Amino acid sequence: GNIFDIFGDNATQIDAAKVEQELKHDPHVLLEDEKIELAFKCGRDSFLCTSKRLLKIDVKGITGKRIEYFSILWKYIRAFSVETAGSFMDRDSELVLYTSIIGIGRNNTVGRFPSLSRIDVDFKKGEADVMAVQRFFADKLLGSDTVDASEHAVGVSSGSTDGNMA
């Protein structure tokens, strides 16, 4: 199976600072100068965006004693997309990452970027700010946005966590 399949169950955003403290001590997974910038959890598994990489923590087996720590360096992420939550039948939002590493995630043989592998992360509606995730990946991959928004720009209403416009 796909190492990212668990995220079909809808991840929720968790406290990045708390996870960072845990992974700097027991077990010591993070580098000394590495910071967790975004953190998500689905069941026992985690998906973390750090200052240096994407880190997937896959807890295996019934006891959870066997754990896989899978890292993808930022330089291998080539593109991304976000999709806001719908209603009734499609209540989750989604992040899709396209990577230049062949053989991870899901092969993307049709649609956008057919030569890139893709990784899908589903977020439970109301449990992750998908527009903040979009902004995070845009800043990370394109560089921080330092330009003020146009006076004609449409903004996301405050308090909305699913990206729906006011």
XYZ file of N, CA, C and O in Angstrom:
664
model
N 0.807 -1.198 0.000
C 0.000 0.000 0.000
C 0.839 1.247 0.000
O 2.038 1.245 0.160
N 0.178 2.339 -0.188
C 0.762 3.661 -0.246
C 1.056 4.157 1.171
O 0.207 4.068 2.038
N 2.246 4.687 1.399
C 2.600 5.143 2.745
C 1.762 6.316 3.197
O 1.692 6.618 4.371
N 1.077 7.010 2.291
C 0.254 8.148 2.653
C -1.237 7.807 2.654
O -2.074 8.684 2.813
N -1.603 6.539 2.493
C -3.009 6.146 2.430
C -3.790 6.546 3.668
O -4.974 6.837 3.588
N -3.182 6.548 4.819
C -3.874 6.840 6.064
C -4.547 8.208 6.025
O -5.536 8.440 6.675
N -4.017 9.129 5.213
C -4.574 10.469 5.199
C -5.911 10.546 4.477
O -6.555 11.569 4.490
N -6.368 9.445 3.868
C -7.708 9.400 3.332
C -8.736 9.490 4.453
O -9.904 9.729 4.223
N -8.305 9.292 5.682
C -9.194 9.319 6.835
C -9.344 10.705 7.442
O -9.894 10.843 8.521
N -8.835 11.723 6.811
C -8.993 13.115 7.210
C -8.164 13.507 8.436
O -8.523 13.213 9.569
N -7.100 14.192 8.171
C -6.186 14.659 9.208
C -6.724 15.911 9.886
O -7.483 16.675 9.297
N -6.311 16.108 11.131
C -6.646 17.321 11.867
C -5.362 18.038 12.250
O -4.327 17.406 12.486
N -5.417 19.354 12.285
C -4.246 20.138 12.637
C -4.006 20.043 14.138
O -4.955 20.067 14.929
N -2.738 19.903 14.527
C -2.373 19.793 15.944
C -1.314 20.831 16.281
O -0.763 21.486 15.392
N -0.997 20.970 17.547
C -0.051 21.963 18.046
C 1.379 21.618 17.620
O 1.971 20.661 18.126
N 1.929 22.414 16.692
C 3.270 22.167 16.158
C 4.345 22.284 17.239
O 5.294 21.502 17.259
N 4.206 23.240 18.149
C 5.207 23.441 19.202
C 5.290 22.228 20.128
O 6.383 21.811 20.528
N 4.165 21.650 20.447
C 4.133 20.476 21.324
C 4.809 19.282 20.652
O 5.622 18.586 21.267
N 4.498 19.060 19.385
C 5.118 17.958 18.638
C 6.622 18.191 18.506
O 7.419 17.260 18.638
N 7.014 19.435 18.272
C 8.436 19.758 18.156
C 9.182 19.411 19.444
O 10.256 18.812 19.406
N 8.613 19.763 20.587
C 9.232 19.434 21.876
C 9.420 17.928 22.017
O 10.467 17.458 22.454
N 8.391 17.170 21.669
C 8.467 15.710 21.772
C 9.566 15.140 20.877
O 10.338 14.289 21.300
N 9.643 15.627 19.627
C 10.586 15.052 18.660
C 12.009 15.583 18.801
O 12.904 15.131 18.112
N 12.208 16.526 19.693
C 13.578 16.976 19.990
C 14.148 16.208 21.178
O 15.321 16.333 21.485
N 13.293 15.418 21.845
C 13.750 14.708 23.037
C 13.582 13.193 22.939
O 14.551 12.463 23.035
N 12.369 12.712 22.783
C 12.153 11.261 22.813
C 11.067 10.857 21.846
O 9.890 11.064 22.145
N 11.403 10.324 20.699
C 12.749 10.093 20.179
C 13.317 11.373 19.561
O 12.569 12.236 19.124
N 14.608 11.447 19.535
C 15.309 12.625 19.008
C 15.345 12.520 17.474
O 16.293 11.994 16.908
N 14.301 13.023 16.817
C 14.157 12.906 15.365
C 14.583 14.184 14.652
O 15.184 14.132 13.586
N 14.279 15.328 15.233
C 14.557 16.608 14.588
C 15.997 17.055 14.803
O 16.610 16.747 15.830
N 16.515 17.794 13.835
C 17.831 18.413 13.986
C 17.719 19.564 14.989
O 16.628 20.091 15.221
N 18.835 19.947 15.565
C 18.811 20.996 16.589
C 18.195 22.296 16.088
O 17.462 22.962 16.809
N 18.483 22.676 14.822
C 17.974 23.938 14.282
C 16.689 23.770 13.475
O 16.232 24.707 12.830
N 16.074 22.598 13.534
C 14.861 22.319 12.770
C 13.614 22.672 13.587
O 13.519 22.342 14.758
N 12.677 23.338 12.949
C 11.431 23.754 13.590
C 10.250 23.116 12.877
O 10.240 23.023 11.656
N 9.246 22.699 13.632
C 8.004 22.221 13.029
C 7.118 23.436 12.803
O 6.829 24.187 13.730
N 6.717 23.635 11.557
C 5.942 24.804 11.186
C 4.449 24.510 11.065
O 3.624 25.370 11.343
N 4.088 23.312 10.632
C 2.700 22.849 10.576
C 2.682 21.386 10.983
O 3.604 20.639 10.639
N 1.638 20.965 11.678
C 1.543 19.570 12.126
C 0.106 19.083 12.011
O -0.831 19.809 12.356
N -0.033 17.838 11.530
C -1.346 17.224 11.359
C -1.295 15.801 11.873
O -0.262 15.144 11.816
N -2.424 15.319 12.361
C -2.507 13.968 12.901
C -3.748 13.281 12.356
O -4.801 13.896 12.221
N -3.580 11.996 12.047
C -4.694 11.165 11.624
C -4.509 9.813 12.295
O -3.577 9.077 11.976
N -5.365 9.513 13.262
C -5.179 8.285 14.026
C -3.871 8.359 14.791
O -3.607 9.328 15.503
N -3.006 7.370 14.615
C -1.702 7.369 15.299
C -0.606 8.009 14.460
O 0.502 8.217 14.934
N -0.890 8.302 13.198
C 0.114 8.817 12.270
C 0.133 10.343 12.252
O -0.860 10.987 12.578
N 1.273 10.901 11.827
C 1.423 12.356 11.756
C 2.039 12.758 10.430
O 2.802 12.006 9.826
N 1.713 13.973 10.000
C 2.283 14.589 8.806
C 2.770 15.955 9.242
O 1.980 16.784 9.684
N 4.083 16.189 9.152
C 4.679 17.407 9.680
C 5.400 18.179 8.588
O 6.077 17.589 7.740
N 5.275 19.484 8.627
C 6.025 20.364 7.744
C 7.046 21.070 8.620
O 6.667 21.850 9.503
N 8.313 20.773 8.398
C 9.361 21.395 9.209
C 10.094 22.443 8.385
O 9.851 22.595 7.191
N 11.014 23.119 9.001
C 11.810 24.121 8.309
C 12.745 23.488 7.279
O 13.255 24.171 6.404
N 12.938 22.166 7.330
C 13.870 21.490 6.433
C 13.241 20.431 5.531
O 13.814 20.056 4.523
N 12.042 19.921 5.904
C 11.488 18.778 5.185
C 10.015 18.570 5.521
O 9.483 19.171 6.446
N 9.415 17.652 4.761
C 8.126 17.079 5.125
C 8.446 15.787 5.836
O 9.313 15.031 5.389
N 7.774 15.510 6.919
C 8.063 14.313 7.709
C 6.765 13.570 7.967
O 5.827 14.122 8.543
N 6.695 12.341 7.510
C 5.547 11.466 7.723
C 5.945 10.452 8.781
O 6.935 9.754 8.626
N 5.188 10.398 9.859
C 5.440 9.433 10.919
C 4.324 8.402 10.860
O 3.155 8.719 11.078
N 4.692 7.176 10.529
C 3.746 6.088 10.325
C 3.921 5.060 11.442
O 4.907 4.336 11.482
N 2.968 5.018 12.372
C 2.996 4.070 13.482
C 2.400 2.767 12.964
O 1.273 2.734 12.490
N 3.168 1.682 13.071
C 2.781 0.411 12.474
C 2.427 -0.635 13.514
O 2.898 -0.580 14.643
N 1.631 -1.587 13.105
C 1.308 -2.732 13.941
C 0.331 -2.423 15.056
O -0.015 -1.276 15.325
N -0.078 -3.469 15.715
C -1.064 -3.351 16.797
C -0.479 -2.625 18.006
O -1.138 -1.797 18.624
N 0.770 -2.906 18.335
C 1.375 -2.314 19.528
C 1.895 -0.907 19.287
O 2.084 -0.144 20.233
N 2.179 -0.551 18.018
C 2.714 0.764 17.708
C 4.183 0.918 18.057
O 4.705 2.023 18.050
N 4.871 -0.183 18.330
C 6.296 -0.092 18.675
C 7.172 0.126 17.453
O 8.263 0.665 17.559
N 6.678 -0.301 16.289
C 7.438 -0.115 15.045
C 6.937 1.160 14.381
O 5.749 1.301 14.095
N 7.853 2.103 14.158
C 7.488 3.413 13.617
C 8.402 3.743 12.448
O 9.624 3.620 12.552
N 7.791 4.190 11.340
C 8.563 4.638 10.183
C 8.568 6.164 10.170
O 7.523 6.796 10.297
N 9.751 6.751 10.001
C 9.925 8.189 9.861
C 10.372 8.426 8.423
O 11.485 8.066 8.060
N 9.504 9.005 7.611
C 9.768 9.177 6.191
C 9.899 10.663 5.887
O 8.983 11.438 6.164
N 11.035 11.076 5.329
C 11.309 12.486 5.054
C 11.391 12.758 3.563
O 11.932 11.953 2.806
N 10.854 13.908 3.167
C 11.010 14.421 1.811
C 11.556 15.838 1.953
O 10.922 16.688 2.593
N 12.711 16.086 1.369
C 13.293 17.423 1.429
C 12.455 18.390 0.603
O 11.879 18.022 -0.423
N 12.404 19.639 1.043
C 11.598 20.649 0.365
C 11.969 20.793 -1.106
O 11.102 21.058 -1.931
N 13.232 20.602 -1.458
C 13.645 20.823 -2.849
C 13.001 19.831 -3.817
O 13.018 20.059 -5.016
N 12.427 18.742 -3.325
C 11.792 17.756 -4.194
C 10.297 17.996 -4.405
O 9.672 17.319 -5.207
N 9.721 18.956 -3.694
C 8.318 19.307 -3.907
C 8.289 20.283 -5.080
O 8.883 21.343 -5.035
N 7.590 19.908 -6.147
C 7.586 20.688 -7.378
C 6.325 21.521 -7.588
O 6.356 22.512 -8.298
N 5.217 21.085 -7.015
C 3.961 21.806 -7.185
C 3.000 21.354 -6.091
O 3.251 20.349 -5.419
N 1.918 22.098 -5.927
C 0.910 21.724 -4.940
C -0.426 22.301 -5.361
O -0.508 23.220 -6.174
N -1.479 21.750 -4.815
C -2.807 22.325 -4.982
C -3.575 22.114 -3.693
O -3.283 21.196 -2.929
N -4.543 22.985 -3.444
C -5.463 22.809 -2.326
C -6.872 22.860 -2.881
O -7.141 23.517 -3.883
N -7.743 22.146 -2.219
C -9.158 22.143 -2.593
C -9.950 22.333 -1.316
O -9.751 21.612 -0.345
N -10.845 23.319 -1.329
C -11.643 23.582 -0.142
C -12.750 22.547 -0.009
O -13.089 21.855 -0.967
N -13.303 22.459 1.176
C -14.367 21.500 1.456
C -15.646 21.911 0.745
O -15.928 23.093 0.559
N -16.408 20.900 0.358
C -17.722 21.145 -0.232
C -18.784 20.968 0.835
O -18.594 21.317 1.993
N -19.882 20.386 0.426
C -20.950 20.117 1.383
C -21.465 18.703 1.178
O -21.184 18.071 0.169
N -22.164 18.207 2.109
C -22.803 16.897 2.131
C -21.848 15.752 1.792
O -21.254 15.179 2.677
N -21.657 15.422 0.510
C -20.863 14.255 0.118
C -19.356 14.525 0.121
O -18.572 13.609 0.236
N -18.942 15.762 -0.047
C -17.519 16.088 -0.121
C -17.195 17.109 0.952
O -17.085 18.296 0.694
N -17.051 16.624 2.198
C -16.932 17.531 3.327
C -15.506 17.763 3.775
O -15.274 18.471 4.744
N -14.521 17.166 3.102
C -13.137 17.391 3.505
C -12.438 18.304 2.512
O -12.872 18.477 1.388
N -11.373 18.951 2.971
C -10.523 19.731 2.083
C -9.284 18.889 1.800
O -9.032 17.893 2.479
N -8.525 19.279 0.779
C -7.437 18.421 0.344
C -6.215 19.236 -0.058
O -6.324 20.309 -0.644
N -5.058 18.694 0.256
C -3.768 19.203 -0.201
C -3.175 18.117 -1.088
O -3.165 16.944 -0.719
N -2.704 18.502 -2.269
C -2.004 17.568 -3.147
C -0.611 18.131 -3.377
O -0.459 19.285 -3.789
N 0.393 17.319 -3.076
C 1.786 17.690 -3.314
C 2.308 16.870 -4.484
O 2.071 15.668 -4.560
N 3.006 17.531 -5.393
C 3.621 16.856 -6.530
C 5.127 16.865 -6.304
O 5.721 17.918 -6.085
N 5.729 15.681 -6.334
C 7.152 15.556 -6.045
C 7.903 14.972 -7.232
O 7.335 14.203 -8.015
N 9.155 15.335 -7.358
C 9.989 14.816 -8.446
C 10.582 13.457 -8.102
O 11.312 12.886 -8.906
N 10.265 12.919 -6.943
C 10.774 11.603 -6.552
C 9.823 10.544 -7.115
O 8.651 10.509 -6.756
N 10.331 9.699 -7.978
C 9.515 8.664 -8.599
C 9.321 7.510 -7.614
O 10.233 7.111 -6.913
N 8.108 6.982 -7.571
C 7.849 5.792 -6.765
C 7.331 6.040 -5.367
O 7.138 5.103 -4.614
N 7.108 7.295 -4.977
C 6.479 7.551 -3.678
C 5.094 8.104 -3.928
O 4.796 8.595 -5.008
N 4.274 8.042 -2.949
C 2.921 8.550 -3.124
C 2.216 7.773 -4.208
O 2.440 6.586 -4.408
N 1.413 8.460 -4.959
C 0.613 7.848 -6.011
C 1.150 8.322 -7.351
O 1.358 9.511 -7.549
N 1.385 7.389 -8.288
C 1.815 7.803 -9.617
C 0.715 8.635 -10.249
O -0.455 8.302 -10.179
N 1.102 9.715 -10.863
C 0.159 10.648 -11.451
C 0.242 10.512 -12.966
O 0.880 11.300 -13.627
N -0.383 9.473 -13.508
C -0.245 9.184 -14.932
C -1.206 9.971 -15.806
O -1.062 9.995 -17.016
N -2.189 10.599 -15.193
C -3.130 11.411 -15.960
C -3.270 12.758 -15.280
O -2.860 12.944 -14.145
N -3.851 13.695 -15.977
C -4.100 14.999 -15.372
C -2.857 15.860 -15.302
O -1.956 15.765 -16.134
N -2.802 16.693 -14.293
C -1.684 17.621 -14.122
C -0.388 16.886 -13.826
O -0.372 15.911 -13.096
N 0.707 17.371 -14.344
C 2.059 16.914 -14.035
C 2.213 15.389 -14.122
O 2.523 14.739 -13.125
N 2.005 14.779 -15.290
C 2.023 13.313 -15.390
C 3.361 12.669 -15.045
O 3.399 11.493 -14.727
N 4.459 13.412 -15.071
C 5.748 12.796 -14.758
C 6.100 12.871 -13.269
O 7.129 12.364 -12.846
N 5.262 13.484 -12.472
C 5.542 13.642 -11.049
C 4.696 12.688 -10.213
O 3.572 12.368 -10.558
N 5.251 12.238 -9.079
C 4.474 11.472 -8.107
C 3.651 12.454 -7.286
O 4.067 13.586 -7.070
N 2.509 12.016 -6.793
C 1.680 12.914 -6.000
C 1.365 12.302 -4.647
O 1.263 11.095 -4.501
N 1.225 13.184 -3.685
C 0.890 12.808 -2.316
C -0.380 13.569 -1.956
O -0.437 14.785 -2.093
N -1.399 12.846 -1.529
C -2.678 13.451 -1.163
C -2.821 13.485 0.351
O -2.574 12.484 1.016
N -3.239 14.624 0.865
C -3.529 14.766 2.290
C -4.931 15.343 2.412
O -5.194 16.439 1.927
N -5.842 14.578 3.005
C -7.208 15.047 3.236
C -7.313 15.626 4.639
O -6.801 15.051 5.590
N -7.992 16.761 4.747
C -8.202 17.401 6.037
C -9.668 17.340 6.410
O -10.540 17.609 5.586
N -9.933 17.031 7.655
C -11.300 17.022 8.158
C -11.836 18.450 8.160
O -11.171 19.369 8.636
N -13.044 18.632 7.637
C -13.633 19.963 7.555
C -13.678 20.616 8.929
O -14.103 20.015 9.902
N -13.188 21.847 8.996
C -13.198 22.600 10.247
C -12.047 22.269 11.180
O -11.905 22.881 12.224
N -11.188 21.307 10.815
C -10.087 20.886 11.689
C -8.723 21.308 11.160
O -7.704 21.004 11.761
N -8.702 21.986 10.012
C -7.461 22.517 9.450
C -7.823 23.729 8.598
O -8.817 23.712 7.874
N -7.050 24.769 8.691
C -7.274 25.980 7.909
C -6.597 25.793 6.553
O -5.408 26.044 6.402
N -7.358 25.318 5.558
C -6.784 24.972 4.259
C -6.191 26.185 3.550
O -5.207 26.064 2.827
N -6.732 27.361 3.768
C -6.158 28.553 3.133
C -4.834 28.939 3.794
O -3.929 29.421 3.122
N -4.695 28.692 5.090
C -3.403 28.902 5.748
C -2.387 27.872 5.242
O -1.211 28.189 5.066
N -2.839 26.652 4.994
C -1.968 25.617 4.425
C -1.515 26.044 3.034
O -0.343 25.949 2.687
N -2.455 26.549 2.234
C -2.116 27.039 0.892
C -1.079 28.142 0.965
O -0.100 28.145 0.235
N -1.283 29.093 1.865
C -0.351 30.218 2.003
C 1.023 29.719 2.460
O 2.058 30.168 1.985
N 1.026 28.755 3.394
C 2.272 28.188 3.879
C 3.076 27.573 2.724
O 4.260 27.844 2.564
N 2.414 26.736 1.905
C 3.123 26.089 0.797
C 3.528 27.094 -0.273
O 4.602 26.971 -0.857
N 2.710 28.088 -0.527
C 3.088 29.131 -1.485
C 4.331 29.866 -1.003
O 5.284 30.068 -1.760
N 4.346 30.263 0.267
C 5.511 30.949 0.818
C 6.743 30.050 0.807
O 7.852 30.493 0.486
N 6.569 28.781 1.149
C 7.689 27.848 1.240
C 8.300 27.573 -0.146
O 9.514 27.545 -0.300
N 7.458 27.397 -1.142
C 7.940 27.019 -2.464
C 8.233 28.211 -3.375
O 9.106 28.122 -4.243
N 7.527 29.309 -3.175
C 7.688 30.461 -4.058
C 8.433 31.611 -3.403
O 8.851 32.539 -4.087
N 8.568 31.577 -2.102
C 9.162 32.679 -1.359
C 8.058 33.482 -0.689
O 6.928 33.529 -1.165
N 8.369 34.095 0.429
C 7.366 34.843 1.189
C 6.808 35.989 0.375
O 7.531 36.707 -0.304
N 5.507 36.167 0.468
C 4.804 37.243 -0.218
C 4.987 38.520 0.581
O 4.553 38.609 1.723
N 5.607 39.504 -0.019
C 5.839 40.769 0.684
C 5.029 41.907 0.077
O 5.146 43.042 0.499
N 4.204 41.592 -0.920
C 3.413 42.607 -1.595
C 2.050 42.710 -0.920
O 1.405 41.705 -0.648
N 1.606 43.944 -0.656
C 0.276 44.142 -0.085
C -0.782 43.700 -1.078
O -0.610 43.831 -2.294
N -1.889 43.187 -0.560
C -2.989 42.759 -1.409
C -3.599 43.960 -2.122
O -3.634 45.070 -1.584
N -4.079 43.738 -3.321
C -4.757 44.773 -4.084
C -6.020 45.201 -3.343
O -6.650 44.399 -2.659
N -6.414 46.439 -3.509
C -7.663 46.892 -2.894
C -8.865 46.179 -3.500
O -9.949 46.191 -2.944
N -8.664 45.520 -4.636
C -9.745 44.789 -5.299
C -9.731 43.303 -4.968
O -10.579 42.557 -5.446
N -8.779 42.864 -4.148
C -8.666 41.443 -3.814
C -9.827 41.012 -2.928
O -10.284 41.757 -2.072
N -10.278 39.791 -3.136
C -11.334 39.214 -2.308
C -10.649 38.411 -1.218
O -9.789 37.579 -1.493
N -11.038 38.629 0.039
C -10.408 37.941 1.148
C -11.288 36.824 1.694
O -12.473 36.760 1.403
N -10.684 35.962 2.496
C -11.415 34.907 3.183
C -11.974 35.510 4.453
O -11.289 36.233 5.165
N -13.216 35.225 4.750
C -13.832 35.778 5.964
C -13.090 35.285 7.189
O -12.631 34.158 7.233
N -12.981 36.112 8.190
C -12.288 35.697 9.418
C -13.103 34.643 10.114
O -14.329 34.643 10.091
N -12.399 33.711 10.722
C -13.041 32.633 11.450
C -13.360 31.426 10.574
O -13.710 30.379 11.064
N -13.225 31.555 9.272
C -13.510 30.428 8.379
C -12.310 29.499 8.351
O -11.190 29.939 8.161
N -12.525 28.209 8.561
C -11.420 27.257 8.533
C -11.485 26.348 7.334
O -10.636 25.519 7.155
N -12.488 26.524 6.484
C -12.587 25.622 5.348
C -12.383 26.334 4.012
O -12.527 25.728 2.968
N -12.033 27.608 4.043
C -11.711 28.322 2.835
C -12.911 28.863 2.081
O -12.765 29.417 1.008
N -14.117 28.709 2.596
C -15.294 29.252 1.912
C -15.295 30.764 2.016
O -14.984 31.329 3.059
N -15.640 31.423 0.937
C -15.662 32.864 0.914
C -16.900 33.379 1.631
O -17.933 32.721 1.659
N -16.798 34.573 2.192
C -17.930 35.165 2.913
C -18.989 35.628 1.945
O -18.761 35.928 0.844
